[in-house]
XYZ file of C-alpha atoms in Angstrom:
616
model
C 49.498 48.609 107.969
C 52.080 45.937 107.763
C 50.168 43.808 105.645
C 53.247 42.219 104.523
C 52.056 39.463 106.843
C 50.214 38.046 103.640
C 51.687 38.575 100.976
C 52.962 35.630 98.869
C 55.598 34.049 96.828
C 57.261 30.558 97.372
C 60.549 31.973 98.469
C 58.499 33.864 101.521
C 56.552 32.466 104.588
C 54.140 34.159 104.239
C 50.558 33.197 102.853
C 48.958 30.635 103.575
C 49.778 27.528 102.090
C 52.381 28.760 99.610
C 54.703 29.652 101.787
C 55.552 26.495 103.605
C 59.030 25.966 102.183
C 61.689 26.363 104.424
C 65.215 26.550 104.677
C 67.315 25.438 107.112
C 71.060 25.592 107.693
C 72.309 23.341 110.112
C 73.898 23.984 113.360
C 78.207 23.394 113.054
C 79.988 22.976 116.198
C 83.600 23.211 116.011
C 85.375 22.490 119.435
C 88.500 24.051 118.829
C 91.498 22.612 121.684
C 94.321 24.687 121.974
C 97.713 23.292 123.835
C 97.562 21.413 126.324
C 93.681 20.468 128.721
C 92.277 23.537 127.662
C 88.881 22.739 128.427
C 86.515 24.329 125.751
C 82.404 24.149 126.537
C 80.902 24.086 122.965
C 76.879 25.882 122.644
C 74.502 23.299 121.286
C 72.329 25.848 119.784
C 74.403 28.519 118.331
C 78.305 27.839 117.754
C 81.212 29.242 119.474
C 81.307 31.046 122.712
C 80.714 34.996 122.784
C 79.523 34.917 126.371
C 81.975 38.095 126.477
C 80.046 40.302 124.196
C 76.315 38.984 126.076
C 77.868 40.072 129.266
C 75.234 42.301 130.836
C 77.939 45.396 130.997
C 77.532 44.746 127.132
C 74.267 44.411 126.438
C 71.879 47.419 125.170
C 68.609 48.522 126.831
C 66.854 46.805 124.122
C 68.536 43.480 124.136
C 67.544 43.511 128.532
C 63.909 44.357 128.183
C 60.385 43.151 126.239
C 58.827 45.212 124.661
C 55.361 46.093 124.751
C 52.704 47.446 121.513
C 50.175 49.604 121.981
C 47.935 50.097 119.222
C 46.847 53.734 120.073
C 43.292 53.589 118.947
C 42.824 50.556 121.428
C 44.748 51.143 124.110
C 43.151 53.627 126.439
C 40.439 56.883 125.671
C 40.305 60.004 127.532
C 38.134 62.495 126.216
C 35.270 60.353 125.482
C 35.061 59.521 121.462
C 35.731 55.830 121.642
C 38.713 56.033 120.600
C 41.910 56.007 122.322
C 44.719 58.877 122.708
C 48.173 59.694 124.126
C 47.016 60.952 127.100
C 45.279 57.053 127.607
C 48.694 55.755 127.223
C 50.209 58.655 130.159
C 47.536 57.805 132.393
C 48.486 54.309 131.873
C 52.354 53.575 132.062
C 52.382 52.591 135.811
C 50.454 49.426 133.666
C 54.403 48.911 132.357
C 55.936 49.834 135.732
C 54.094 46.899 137.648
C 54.745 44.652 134.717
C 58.199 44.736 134.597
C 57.989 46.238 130.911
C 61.370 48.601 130.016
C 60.259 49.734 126.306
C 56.642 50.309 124.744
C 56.331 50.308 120.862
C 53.177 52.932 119.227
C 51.569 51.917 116.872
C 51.440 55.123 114.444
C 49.362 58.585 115.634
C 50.317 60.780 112.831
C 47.628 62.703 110.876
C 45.386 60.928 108.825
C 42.343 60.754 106.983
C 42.636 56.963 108.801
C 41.551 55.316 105.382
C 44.291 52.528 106.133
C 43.906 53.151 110.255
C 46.505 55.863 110.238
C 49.094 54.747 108.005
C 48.180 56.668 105.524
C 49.753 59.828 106.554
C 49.389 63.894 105.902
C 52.506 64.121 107.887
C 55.274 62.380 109.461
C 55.728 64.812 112.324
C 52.823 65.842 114.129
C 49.952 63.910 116.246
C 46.377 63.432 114.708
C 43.628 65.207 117.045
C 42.128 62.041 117.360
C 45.176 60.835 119.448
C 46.119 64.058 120.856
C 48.642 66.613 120.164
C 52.784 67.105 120.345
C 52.772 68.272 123.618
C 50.618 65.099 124.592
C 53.446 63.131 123.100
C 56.333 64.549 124.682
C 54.260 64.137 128.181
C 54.187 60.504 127.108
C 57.979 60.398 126.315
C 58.753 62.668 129.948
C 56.335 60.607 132.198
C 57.787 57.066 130.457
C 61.284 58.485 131.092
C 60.702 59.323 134.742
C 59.899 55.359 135.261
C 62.566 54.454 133.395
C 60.336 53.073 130.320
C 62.305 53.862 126.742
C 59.749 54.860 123.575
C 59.581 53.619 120.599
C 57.524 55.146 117.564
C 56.496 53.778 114.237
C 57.917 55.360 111.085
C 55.939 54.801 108.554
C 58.698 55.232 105.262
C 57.080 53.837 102.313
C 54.079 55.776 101.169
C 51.416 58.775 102.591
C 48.090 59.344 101.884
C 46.924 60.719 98.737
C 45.791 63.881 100.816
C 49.619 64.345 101.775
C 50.669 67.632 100.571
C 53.979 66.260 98.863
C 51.493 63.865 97.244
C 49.407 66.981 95.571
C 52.176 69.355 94.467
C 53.623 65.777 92.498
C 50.375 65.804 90.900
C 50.979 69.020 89.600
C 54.617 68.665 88.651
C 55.545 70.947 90.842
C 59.126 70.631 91.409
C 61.108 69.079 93.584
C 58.164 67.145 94.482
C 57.071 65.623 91.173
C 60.209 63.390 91.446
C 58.533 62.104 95.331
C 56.237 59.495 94.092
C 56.289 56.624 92.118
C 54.896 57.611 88.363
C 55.129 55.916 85.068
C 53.153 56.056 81.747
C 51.007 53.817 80.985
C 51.888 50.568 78.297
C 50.714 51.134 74.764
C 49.853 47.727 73.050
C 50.314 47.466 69.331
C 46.221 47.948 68.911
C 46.911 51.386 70.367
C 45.051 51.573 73.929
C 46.928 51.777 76.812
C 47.022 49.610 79.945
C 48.938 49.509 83.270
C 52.364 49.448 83.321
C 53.104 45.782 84.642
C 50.646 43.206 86.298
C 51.420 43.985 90.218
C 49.062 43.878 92.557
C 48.107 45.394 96.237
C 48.856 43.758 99.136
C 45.042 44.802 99.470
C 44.215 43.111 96.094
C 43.702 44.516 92.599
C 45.859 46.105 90.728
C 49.053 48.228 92.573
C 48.296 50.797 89.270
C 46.108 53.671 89.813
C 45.864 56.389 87.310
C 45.585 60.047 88.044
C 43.896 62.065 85.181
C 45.786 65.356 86.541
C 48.990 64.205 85.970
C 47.928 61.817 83.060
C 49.582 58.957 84.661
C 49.972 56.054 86.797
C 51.257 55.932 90.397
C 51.971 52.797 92.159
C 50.954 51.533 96.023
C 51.502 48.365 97.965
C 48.426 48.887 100.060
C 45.297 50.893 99.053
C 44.557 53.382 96.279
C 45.101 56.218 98.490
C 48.452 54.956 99.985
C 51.067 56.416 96.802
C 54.694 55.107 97.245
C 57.537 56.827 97.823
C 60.235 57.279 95.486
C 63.450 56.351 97.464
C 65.444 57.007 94.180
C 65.103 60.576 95.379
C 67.389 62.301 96.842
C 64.825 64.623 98.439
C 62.814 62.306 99.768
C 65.428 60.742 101.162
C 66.260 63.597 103.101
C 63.261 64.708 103.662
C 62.493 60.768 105.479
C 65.844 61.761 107.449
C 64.036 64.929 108.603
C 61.356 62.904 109.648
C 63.614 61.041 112.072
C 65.582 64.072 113.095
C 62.042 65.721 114.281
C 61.021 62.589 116.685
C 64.565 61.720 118.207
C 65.280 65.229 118.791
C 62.071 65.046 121.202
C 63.343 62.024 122.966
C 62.838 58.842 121.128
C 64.737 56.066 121.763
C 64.062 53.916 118.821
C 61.867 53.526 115.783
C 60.069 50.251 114.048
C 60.396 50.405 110.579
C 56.951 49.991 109.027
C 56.722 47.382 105.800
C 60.271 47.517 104.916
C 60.376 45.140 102.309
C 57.395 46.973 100.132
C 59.920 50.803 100.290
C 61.217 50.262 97.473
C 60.293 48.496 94.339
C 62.065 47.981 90.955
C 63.246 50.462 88.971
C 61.512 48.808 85.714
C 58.039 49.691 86.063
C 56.939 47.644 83.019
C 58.619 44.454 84.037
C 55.784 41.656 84.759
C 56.302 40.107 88.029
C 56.073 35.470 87.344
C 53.258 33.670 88.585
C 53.160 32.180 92.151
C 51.318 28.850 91.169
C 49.083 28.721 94.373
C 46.722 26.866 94.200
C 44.560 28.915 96.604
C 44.536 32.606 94.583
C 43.116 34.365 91.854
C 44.806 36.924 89.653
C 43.528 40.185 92.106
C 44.939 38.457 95.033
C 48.948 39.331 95.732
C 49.948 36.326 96.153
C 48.935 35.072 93.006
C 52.448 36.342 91.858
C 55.992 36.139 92.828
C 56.654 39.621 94.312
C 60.525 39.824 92.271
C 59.675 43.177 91.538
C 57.850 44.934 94.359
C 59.711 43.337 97.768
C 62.961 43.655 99.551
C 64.951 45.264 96.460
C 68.890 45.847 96.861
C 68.527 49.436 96.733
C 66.840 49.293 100.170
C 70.053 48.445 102.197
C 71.675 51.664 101.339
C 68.535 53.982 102.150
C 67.917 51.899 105.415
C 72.028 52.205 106.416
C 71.460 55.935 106.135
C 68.908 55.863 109.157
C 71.666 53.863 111.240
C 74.042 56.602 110.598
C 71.582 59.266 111.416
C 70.491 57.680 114.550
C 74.093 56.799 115.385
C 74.369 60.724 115.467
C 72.048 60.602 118.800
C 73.608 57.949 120.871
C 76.033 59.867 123.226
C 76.213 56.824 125.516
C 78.756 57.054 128.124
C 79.766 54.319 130.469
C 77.566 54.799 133.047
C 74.147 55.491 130.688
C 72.876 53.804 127.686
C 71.175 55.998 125.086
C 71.703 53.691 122.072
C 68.985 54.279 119.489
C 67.197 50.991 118.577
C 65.946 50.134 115.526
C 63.685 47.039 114.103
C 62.242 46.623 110.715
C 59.296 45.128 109.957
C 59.105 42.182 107.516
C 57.708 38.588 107.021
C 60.302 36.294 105.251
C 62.758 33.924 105.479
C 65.979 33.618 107.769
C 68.330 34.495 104.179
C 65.770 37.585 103.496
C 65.394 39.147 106.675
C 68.695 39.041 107.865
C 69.952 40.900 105.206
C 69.136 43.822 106.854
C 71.470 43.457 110.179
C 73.726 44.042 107.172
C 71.871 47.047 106.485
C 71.947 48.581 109.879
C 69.234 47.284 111.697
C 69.654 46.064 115.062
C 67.018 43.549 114.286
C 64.446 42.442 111.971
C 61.162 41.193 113.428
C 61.645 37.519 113.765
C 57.432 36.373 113.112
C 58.426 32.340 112.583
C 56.241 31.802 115.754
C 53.293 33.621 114.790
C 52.620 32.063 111.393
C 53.687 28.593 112.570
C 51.323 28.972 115.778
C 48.291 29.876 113.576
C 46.076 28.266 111.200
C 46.149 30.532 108.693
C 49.508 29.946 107.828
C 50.087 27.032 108.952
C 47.430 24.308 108.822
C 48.895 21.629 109.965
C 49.137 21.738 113.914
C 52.950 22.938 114.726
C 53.821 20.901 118.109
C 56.405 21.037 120.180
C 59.170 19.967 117.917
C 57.795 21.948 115.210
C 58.110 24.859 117.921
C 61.577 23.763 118.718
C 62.809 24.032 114.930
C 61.231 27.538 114.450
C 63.183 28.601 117.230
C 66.108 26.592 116.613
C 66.601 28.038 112.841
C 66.399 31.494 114.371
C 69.693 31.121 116.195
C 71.324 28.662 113.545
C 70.862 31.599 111.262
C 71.627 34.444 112.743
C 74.534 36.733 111.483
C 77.483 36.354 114.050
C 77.193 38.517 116.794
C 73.629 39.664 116.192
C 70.968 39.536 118.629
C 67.733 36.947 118.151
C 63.802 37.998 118.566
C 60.806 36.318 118.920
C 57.115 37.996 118.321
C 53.692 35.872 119.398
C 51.425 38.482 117.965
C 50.544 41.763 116.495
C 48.129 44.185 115.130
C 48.083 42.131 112.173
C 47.413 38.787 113.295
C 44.857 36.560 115.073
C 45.600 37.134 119.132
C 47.751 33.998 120.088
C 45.217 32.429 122.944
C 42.611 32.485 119.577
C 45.282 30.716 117.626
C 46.285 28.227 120.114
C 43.570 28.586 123.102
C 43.407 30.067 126.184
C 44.796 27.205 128.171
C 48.221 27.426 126.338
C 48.720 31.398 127.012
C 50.396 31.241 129.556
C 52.816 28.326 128.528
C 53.206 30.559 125.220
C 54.314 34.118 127.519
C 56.749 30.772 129.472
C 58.212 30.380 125.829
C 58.663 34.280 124.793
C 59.935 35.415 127.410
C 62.711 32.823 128.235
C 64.346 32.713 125.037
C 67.327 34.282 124.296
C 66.846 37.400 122.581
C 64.444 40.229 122.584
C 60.584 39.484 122.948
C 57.672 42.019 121.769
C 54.335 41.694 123.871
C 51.089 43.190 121.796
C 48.589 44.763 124.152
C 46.686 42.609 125.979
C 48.353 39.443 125.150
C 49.410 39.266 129.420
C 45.837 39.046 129.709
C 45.382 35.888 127.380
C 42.965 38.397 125.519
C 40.830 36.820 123.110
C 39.991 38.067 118.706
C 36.115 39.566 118.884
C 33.786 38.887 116.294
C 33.241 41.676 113.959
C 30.608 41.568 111.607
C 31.107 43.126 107.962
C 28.808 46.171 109.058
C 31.410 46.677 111.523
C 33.847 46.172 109.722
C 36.643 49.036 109.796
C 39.877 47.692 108.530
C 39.929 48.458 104.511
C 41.741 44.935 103.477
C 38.413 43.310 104.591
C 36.089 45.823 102.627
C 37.796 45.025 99.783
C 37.149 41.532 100.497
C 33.657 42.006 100.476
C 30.861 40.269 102.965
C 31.409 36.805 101.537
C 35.405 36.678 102.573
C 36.057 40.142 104.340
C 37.130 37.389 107.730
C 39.578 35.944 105.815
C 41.598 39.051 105.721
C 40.108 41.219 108.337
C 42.633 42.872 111.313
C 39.782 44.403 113.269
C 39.791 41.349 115.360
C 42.150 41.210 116.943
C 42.517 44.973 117.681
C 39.672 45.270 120.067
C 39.858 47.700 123.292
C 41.999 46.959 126.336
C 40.560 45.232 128.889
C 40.855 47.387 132.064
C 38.385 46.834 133.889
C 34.572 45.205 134.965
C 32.998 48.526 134.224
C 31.543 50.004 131.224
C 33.152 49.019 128.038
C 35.923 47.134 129.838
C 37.194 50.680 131.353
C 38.989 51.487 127.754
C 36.175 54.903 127.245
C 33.389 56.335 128.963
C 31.657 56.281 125.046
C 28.162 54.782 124.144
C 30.049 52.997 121.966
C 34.122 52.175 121.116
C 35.628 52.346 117.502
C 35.662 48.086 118.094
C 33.429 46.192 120.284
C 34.637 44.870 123.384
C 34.882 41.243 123.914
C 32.652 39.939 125.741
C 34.907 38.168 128.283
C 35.599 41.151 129.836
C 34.275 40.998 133.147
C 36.527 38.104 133.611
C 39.617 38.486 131.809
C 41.503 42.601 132.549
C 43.906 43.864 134.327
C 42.112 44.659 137.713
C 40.562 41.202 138.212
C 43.809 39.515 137.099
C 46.262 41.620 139.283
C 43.504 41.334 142.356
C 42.342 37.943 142.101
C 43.792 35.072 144.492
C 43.887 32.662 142.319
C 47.331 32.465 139.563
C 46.123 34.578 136.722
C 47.886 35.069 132.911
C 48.735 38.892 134.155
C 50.554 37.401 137.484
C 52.461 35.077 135.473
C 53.495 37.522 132.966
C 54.622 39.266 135.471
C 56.738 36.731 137.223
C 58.255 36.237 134.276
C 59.250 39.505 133.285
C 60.906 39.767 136.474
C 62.727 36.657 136.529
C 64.030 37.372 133.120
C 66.711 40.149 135.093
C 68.786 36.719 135.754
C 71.608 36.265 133.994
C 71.203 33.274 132.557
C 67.872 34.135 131.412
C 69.108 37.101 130.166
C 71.966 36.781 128.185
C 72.714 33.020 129.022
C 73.182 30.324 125.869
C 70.268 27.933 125.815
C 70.180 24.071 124.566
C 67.528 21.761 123.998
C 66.847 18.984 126.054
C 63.756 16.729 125.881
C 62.056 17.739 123.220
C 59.069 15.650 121.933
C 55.665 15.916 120.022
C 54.014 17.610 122.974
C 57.282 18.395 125.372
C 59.770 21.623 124.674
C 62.513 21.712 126.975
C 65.411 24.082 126.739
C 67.971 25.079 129.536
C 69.731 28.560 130.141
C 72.519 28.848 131.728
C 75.504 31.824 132.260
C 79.096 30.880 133.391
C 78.792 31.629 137.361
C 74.873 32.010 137.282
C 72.410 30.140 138.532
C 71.034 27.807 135.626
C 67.056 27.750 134.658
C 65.337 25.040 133.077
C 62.291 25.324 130.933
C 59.427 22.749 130.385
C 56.542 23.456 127.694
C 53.800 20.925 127.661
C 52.205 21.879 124.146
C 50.758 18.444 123.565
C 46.868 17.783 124.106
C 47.766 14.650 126.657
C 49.322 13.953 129.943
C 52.692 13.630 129.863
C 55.394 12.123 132.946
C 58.896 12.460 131.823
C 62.701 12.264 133.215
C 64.286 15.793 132.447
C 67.427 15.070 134.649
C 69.477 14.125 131.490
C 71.777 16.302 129.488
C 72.086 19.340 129.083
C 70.049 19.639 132.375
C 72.341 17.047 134.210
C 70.586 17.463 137.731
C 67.912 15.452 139.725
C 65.621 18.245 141.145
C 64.781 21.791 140.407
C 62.702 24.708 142.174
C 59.384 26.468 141.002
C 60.428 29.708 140.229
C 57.402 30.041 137.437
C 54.847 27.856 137.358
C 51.409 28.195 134.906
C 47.947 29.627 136.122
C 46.152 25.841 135.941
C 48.770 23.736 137.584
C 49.420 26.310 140.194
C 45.229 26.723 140.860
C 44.912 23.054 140.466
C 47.546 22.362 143.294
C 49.641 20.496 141.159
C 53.020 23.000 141.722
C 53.400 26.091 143.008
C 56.533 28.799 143.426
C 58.977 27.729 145.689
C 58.176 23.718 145.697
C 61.352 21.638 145.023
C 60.586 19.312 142.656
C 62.234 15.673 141.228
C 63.401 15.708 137.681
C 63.542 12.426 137.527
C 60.222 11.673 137.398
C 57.898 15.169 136.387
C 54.206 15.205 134.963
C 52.826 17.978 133.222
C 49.367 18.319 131.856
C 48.260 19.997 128.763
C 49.573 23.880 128.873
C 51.409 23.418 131.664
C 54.735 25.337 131.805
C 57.884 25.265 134.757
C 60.596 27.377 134.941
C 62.849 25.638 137.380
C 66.394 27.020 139.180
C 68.641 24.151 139.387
């Protein structure tokens, strides 16, 4: 669902142009000398030095690996209906093995009438027959095991579908489950009619109110009419959520993303008019028109979401020689003092999405270059809670595919960024293939936010885009099914751009570089090493990463849309010459470097989308 990517207010980045306020806190460095030459090396990015607890003996399975989405429907069919199923993703996981990718992420299977793409559920813990069934998902969670892949599922917290059984009995009062759902009366004005309780409004647009003539009242959802919230106020449903998780750990899991956190819960004043946003850009059935006070990342969240961590705390019986520490990441789009409220809560990380609304267009209209890059990834570590671990996300299920936002000759300078940070990256299917957003036309239209939109601006809002089928193959329909036709269209680029050409092909390809990556990332300093800026201009990111001991790396972006010779021998980098351990699929097809080639600091040229990694 997750359409918490567009929502609105000016204290959130996330819509458009009203969310381009920003906070930042600046970086303190306090060298601290203790008796007598004690020699203390100070972290330009991130204070202090913890290299102790970021030694790799301390480090969890999530904080070593990327980790990969699959968005079921899209990932791979077996049984012929165009759409795809567990058994896809089995037949599929040596895809992970070759990659170098340790954890996959699924994007939610549970039963569904699918009138919000399955996350509008009839229950939290079984598999829809379009996907497969339980015993299809614990093959995926045994044959992922066996190679040594973790699994994570979505939990979907925050609402069901109408068609949910808890969701009927609370129609009909029936007790405990009248209490499940968010209900309130309607407002009577002085004239005597009565009107919804406050003025807040879908993610999806329109009002958030529906009213149910059964019950004789209103319920209230975030997302469409047939998505009713929760009522976390409940003790029952809170334990019946906790159930939820018992049922999908107890078959393996290893960790869960937290669907929409910030829409759980909303104010306990139902009546209580949320301000208005002042955009410029929306109209009074658009979200965003308002300042979500009342319906986003209320207090009473932390508690409810510190429950889970206690409850999944209960699985972990990690030992010194295995790791089965349960992982979890919430899902949210906000600000640095927002989001990391909930490592407070228990999470061991909320999605960190700066990069994908500053790399895109829609968010962000003004190009972002490479010291706009810099910044975004330089407020993520200045903010972080101390000893918490960073994350970076390019794309999603939600979003335009980041070689659309930023063009194919920048992916793989973009997977060179991601995946040399510090911190944890997430890779959305088909993004190590520099996979492209189709075209969908409003008759094809499947995702519900963009029929609500209507023909005239249904592309404004529309996910279906950038959820098209995985590119396998030349063959029909890419390889993803053997059907006439798939739930999506396939792009067209197919025949050029999947995994078999890529992983075959002679020439450097996105997928090969990926993969280089992902394998160099097992180095220490790449993997839990400190990083600091070096030359950093409108086109040029530099960064180096280094581990006391360890071999250091330097990185060099060129985001920029010229030619650009530098010297990137200076501090931190402090050496003359550097070997090609990564190189991009251009300058390594156009001869200009290749893996393996020493090369002079001093004196380096990179064209536009080239990207180094260099061992000094």
């Amino acid at each position: 669902m997750d359409s918490s990517a567009k929502t609105g207010d000016k204290s959130s980045c996330t819509w458009k142009k009203v969310c381009q306020t920003k906070v930042w806190i600046p970086t303190i460095v306090i060298a601290l000398i203790i008796g007598i030459a004690v020699a203390v090396t100070v972290v330009l990015v991130k204070g202090g030095d913890d290299s102790e607890d970021r030694s790799p003996a301390n480090l969890k399975w999530w904080q070593k690996t990327i980790v990969y989405q699959i968005y079921p429907r899209s990932f791979k069919d077996t049984d012929g209906d165009g759409v795809g199923d567990l058994k896809g993703i089995v037949s599929k996981l040596d895809h992970f093995t070759y990659l170098g990718v340790g954890a996959i992420w699924i994007s939610p299977f549970y039963p569904s009438p699918m009138r919000d793409i399955g996350y509008d559920t009839t229950s939290q813990v079984d598999v829809d027959p379009l996907f497969g069934n339980l015993t299809d998902f614990d093959l995926v969670v045994k044959e992922a095991h066996e190679r040594g892949i973790r699994v994570i599922i979505d939990f979907v917290p925050g609402y069901t579908s109408t068609d949910h059984p808890w969701f009927q009995k609370s129609v009909k009062r029936i007790k405990p489950y009248d209490e499940y759902y968010v209900w309130a009366d309607g407002l009577k004005l002085d004239n005597g009619s009565i009107v919804r309780p406050s003025n807040w409004v879908s993610s999806f647009g329109y009002s958030a109110w529906e009213w149910n003539p059964e019950r004789q009242q209103y319920y209230y959802h975030s997302f469409t009419v047939s998505q009713p919230q929760l009522n976390y106020r409940s003790a029952h449903v809170r334990e019946d959520m906790k159930n939820v998780i018992r049922f999908w750990f107890e078959r393996g899991v290893d960790g869960m993303r937290v669907d929409a956190v910030a829409y759980m819960m909303v104010s306990s004043d139902y009546y209580k008019d949320q301000p208005n946003s002042g955009a410029d850009d929306a109209e009074p059935w658009q979200m965003h028109y308002y300042i979500p006070t009342e319906t986003q990342n209320v207090p009473d969240v932390g508690p409810v979401v510190r429950e889970w961590r206690e409850l999944l705390d209960s699985f972990d019986d990690s030992d010194e020689n295995t790791d089965h520490s349960k992982f979890m990441v919430v899902e949210l789009y906000d600000l640095p003092e927002v989001r990391n409220r909930y490592y407070d809560y228990g999470a061991d990380m909320p999605f960190n999405f700066d990069l994908v609304t500053a790399i895109n267009p829609v968010y962000h209209p003004e190009h972002c270059d490479a010291i706009c890059i810099r910044d975004e990834i330089k407020q993520e570590y200045d903010t972080l809670p101390e000893g918490k671990w960073a994350n970076f996300v390019l794309s999603n299920h939600d979003n335009m595919r980041a070689s659309t936002r930023i063009g194919p000759r920048y992916a793989d300078a973009l997977h060179v960024l991601l995946l040399t940070l510090q911190g944890t990256p997430t890779t959305y299917y088909g993004e190590e293939l520099a996979m492209l957003d189709i075209q969908v036309s409003f008759e094809e239209t499947v995702d519900p936010w963009g029929i609500n939109y209507g023909p005239d601006h249904y592309r404004e809002v529309s996910r279906d885009p950038c959820r098209s089928p995985m590119q396998w193959d030349t063959s029909h329909n890419a390889g993803f099914t053997d059907a006439d036709k798939p739930w999506l269209p396939v792009h067209p680029n197919y025949h050029t751009v999947n995994v078999e050409t890529e992983k075959n092909s002679t020439n450097v390809t996105t997928l090969q570089v990926y993969r280089d990556l992902a394998s160099l990332r097992s180095q220490p300093s790449l993997q839990h090493g400190e990083i600091e800026f070096g030359h950093v201009d409108t086109n040029i990111l530099s960064y180096l990463r280094s581990a006391n001991g360890h071999a250091p790396f330097v990185v060099i972006i060129n985001f920029g849309n010229v030619t650009v010779t530098g010297d990137f021998s200076r501090s931190p980098v402090d050496a003359r010459q550097g070997q090609v351990k990564v190189v991009t699929s251009a300058a390594a097809n156009e001869g200009r470097f290749r893996k393996g080639l020493d090369v002079s600091l001093e004196s380096l040229t990179l064209y536009p989308g080239d990207g180094l990694v260099l061992q000094l």
